[in-house]
CSV table of C-alpha atoms in Angstrom, one decimal:
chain,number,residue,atom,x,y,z
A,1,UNK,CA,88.8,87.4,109.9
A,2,UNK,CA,91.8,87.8,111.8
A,3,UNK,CA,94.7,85.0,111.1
A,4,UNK,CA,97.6,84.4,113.0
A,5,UNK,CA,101.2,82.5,111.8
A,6,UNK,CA,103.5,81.0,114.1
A,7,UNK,CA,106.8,80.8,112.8
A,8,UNK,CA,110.6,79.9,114.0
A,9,UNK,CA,110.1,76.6,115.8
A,10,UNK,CA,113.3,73.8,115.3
A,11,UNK,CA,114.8,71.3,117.3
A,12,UNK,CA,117.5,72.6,119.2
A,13,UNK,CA,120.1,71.4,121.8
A,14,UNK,CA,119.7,72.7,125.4
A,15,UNK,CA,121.4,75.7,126.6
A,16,UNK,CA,120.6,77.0,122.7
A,17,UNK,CA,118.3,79.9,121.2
A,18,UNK,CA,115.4,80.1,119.1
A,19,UNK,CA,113.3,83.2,117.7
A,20,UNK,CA,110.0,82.6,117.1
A,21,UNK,CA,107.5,84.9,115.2
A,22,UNK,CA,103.7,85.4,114.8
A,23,UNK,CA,102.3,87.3,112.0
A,24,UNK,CA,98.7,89.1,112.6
A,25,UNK,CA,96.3,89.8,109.3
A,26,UNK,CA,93.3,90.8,109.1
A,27,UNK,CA,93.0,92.9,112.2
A,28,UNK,CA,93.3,96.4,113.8
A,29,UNK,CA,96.5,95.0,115.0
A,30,UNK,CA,97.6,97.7,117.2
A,31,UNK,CA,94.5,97.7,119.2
A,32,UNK,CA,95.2,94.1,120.5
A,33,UNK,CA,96.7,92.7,123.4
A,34,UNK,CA,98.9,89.1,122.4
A,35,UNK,CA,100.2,86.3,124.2
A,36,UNK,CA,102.5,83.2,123.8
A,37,UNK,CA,101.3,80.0,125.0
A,38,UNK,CA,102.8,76.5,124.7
A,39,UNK,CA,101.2,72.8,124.9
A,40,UNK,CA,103.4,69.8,125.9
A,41,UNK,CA,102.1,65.9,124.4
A,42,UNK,CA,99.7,65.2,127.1
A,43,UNK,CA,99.4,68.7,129.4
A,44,UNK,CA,97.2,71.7,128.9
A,45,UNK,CA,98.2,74.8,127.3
A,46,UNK,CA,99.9,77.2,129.0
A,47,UNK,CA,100.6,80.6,129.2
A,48,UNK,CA,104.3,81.6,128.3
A,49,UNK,CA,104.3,85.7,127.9
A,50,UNK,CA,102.1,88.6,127.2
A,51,UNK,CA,102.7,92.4,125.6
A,52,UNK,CA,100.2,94.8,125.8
A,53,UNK,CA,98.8,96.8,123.3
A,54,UNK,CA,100.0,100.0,122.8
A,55,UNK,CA,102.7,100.7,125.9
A,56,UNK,CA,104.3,97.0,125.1
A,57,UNK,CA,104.4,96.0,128.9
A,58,UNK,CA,105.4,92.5,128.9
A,59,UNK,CA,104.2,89.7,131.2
A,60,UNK,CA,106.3,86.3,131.9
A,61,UNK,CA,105.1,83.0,133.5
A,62,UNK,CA,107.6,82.0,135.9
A,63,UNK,CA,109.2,78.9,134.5
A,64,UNK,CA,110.5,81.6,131.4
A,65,UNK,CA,111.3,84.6,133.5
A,66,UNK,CA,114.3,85.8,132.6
A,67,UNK,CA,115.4,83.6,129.9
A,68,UNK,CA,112.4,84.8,127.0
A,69,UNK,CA,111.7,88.0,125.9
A,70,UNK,CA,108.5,89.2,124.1
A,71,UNK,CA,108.2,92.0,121.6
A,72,UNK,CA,106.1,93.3,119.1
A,73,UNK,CA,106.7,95.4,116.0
A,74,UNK,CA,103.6,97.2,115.0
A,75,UNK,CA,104.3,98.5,111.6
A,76,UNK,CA,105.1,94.3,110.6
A,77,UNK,CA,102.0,93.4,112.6
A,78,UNK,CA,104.2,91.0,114.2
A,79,UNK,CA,105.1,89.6,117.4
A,80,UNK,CA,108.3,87.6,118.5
A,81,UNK,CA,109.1,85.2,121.4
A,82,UNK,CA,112.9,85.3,121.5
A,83,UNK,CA,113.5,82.3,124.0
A,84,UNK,CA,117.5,81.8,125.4
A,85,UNK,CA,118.7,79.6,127.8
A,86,UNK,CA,116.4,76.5,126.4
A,87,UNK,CA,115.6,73.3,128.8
A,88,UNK,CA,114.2,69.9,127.8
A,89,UNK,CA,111.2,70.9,129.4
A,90,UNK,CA,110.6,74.2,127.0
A,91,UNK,CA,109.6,71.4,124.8
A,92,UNK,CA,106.3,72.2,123.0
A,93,UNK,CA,103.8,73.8,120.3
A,94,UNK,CA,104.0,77.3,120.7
A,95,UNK,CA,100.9,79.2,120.3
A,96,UNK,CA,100.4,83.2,119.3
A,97,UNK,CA,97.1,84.2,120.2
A,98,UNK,CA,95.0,87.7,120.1
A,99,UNK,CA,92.8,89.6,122.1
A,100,UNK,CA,90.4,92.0,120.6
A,101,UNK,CA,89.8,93.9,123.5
A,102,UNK,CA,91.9,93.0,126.3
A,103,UNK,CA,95.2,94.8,126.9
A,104,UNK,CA,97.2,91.1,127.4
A,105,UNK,CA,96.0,87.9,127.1
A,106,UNK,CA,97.4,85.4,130.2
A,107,UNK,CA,95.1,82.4,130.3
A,108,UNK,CA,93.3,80.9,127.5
A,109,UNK,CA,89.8,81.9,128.3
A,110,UNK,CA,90.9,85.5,126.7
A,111,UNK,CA,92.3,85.1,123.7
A,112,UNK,CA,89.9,85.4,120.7
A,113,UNK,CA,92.1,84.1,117.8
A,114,UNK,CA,94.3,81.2,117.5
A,115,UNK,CA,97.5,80.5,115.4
A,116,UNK,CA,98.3,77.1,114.4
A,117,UNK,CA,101.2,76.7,116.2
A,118,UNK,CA,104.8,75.9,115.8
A,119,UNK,CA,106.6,72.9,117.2
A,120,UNK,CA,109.8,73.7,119.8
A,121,UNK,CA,112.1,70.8,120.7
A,122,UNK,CA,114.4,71.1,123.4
A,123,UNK,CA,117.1,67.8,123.2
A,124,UNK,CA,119.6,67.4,126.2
């Protein structure tokens, strides 16, 4: 049973940083392709950043580009979502999610497993 824990998320003045982290158990972690996503009160989830599996080629939505940086450290089975530049609007649960057999993961019809999220607040 693969698990996945979000980690880092604060409340945070605009303009500041914030790291967050996702921890992967339970898997052949190395073999996976993982995302970012990130759920405003009210909106869909969203897709935020991507790193493929063994080359860690990233992928950025285009409200982020430039301002957050994925990464992944395979011997910690972690990934991390270092996000600069923050907005009001960056405001959200931040997601980590997994696929098993695709290379990245940019919409929410691939991922396979689901962190529990960790809550980003973004105050002007």
């Amino acid at each position: 049973q693969v698990q996945l824990v979000e980690s880092g998320g604060d409340s945070v003045q605009a303009g500041g940083s914030l790291r967050l982290s996702c921890v992967i158990s339970g898997g052949t972690f190395i073999y996976d392709g993982v995302g970012w996503f990130r759920q405003a009160p009210g909106l869909e989830r969203e897709f935020v950043a991507t790193i493929t599996r063994t080359t860690g080629g990233t992928f950025y939505a285009n409200s982020v580009n430039g301002r957050f940086t994925i990464s992944r450290d395979n011997t910690k089975n972690a990934v991390y979502l270092q996000m600069n530049s923050l907005k009001p609007e960056d405001t959200a649960t931040y997601y980590c999610a997994d696929s098993k057999w695709g290379t990245t993961v940019t919409n929410v019809y691939e991922a396979d497993d689901w962190g529990r999220g960790t809550r980003v607040t973004v105050f002007s």
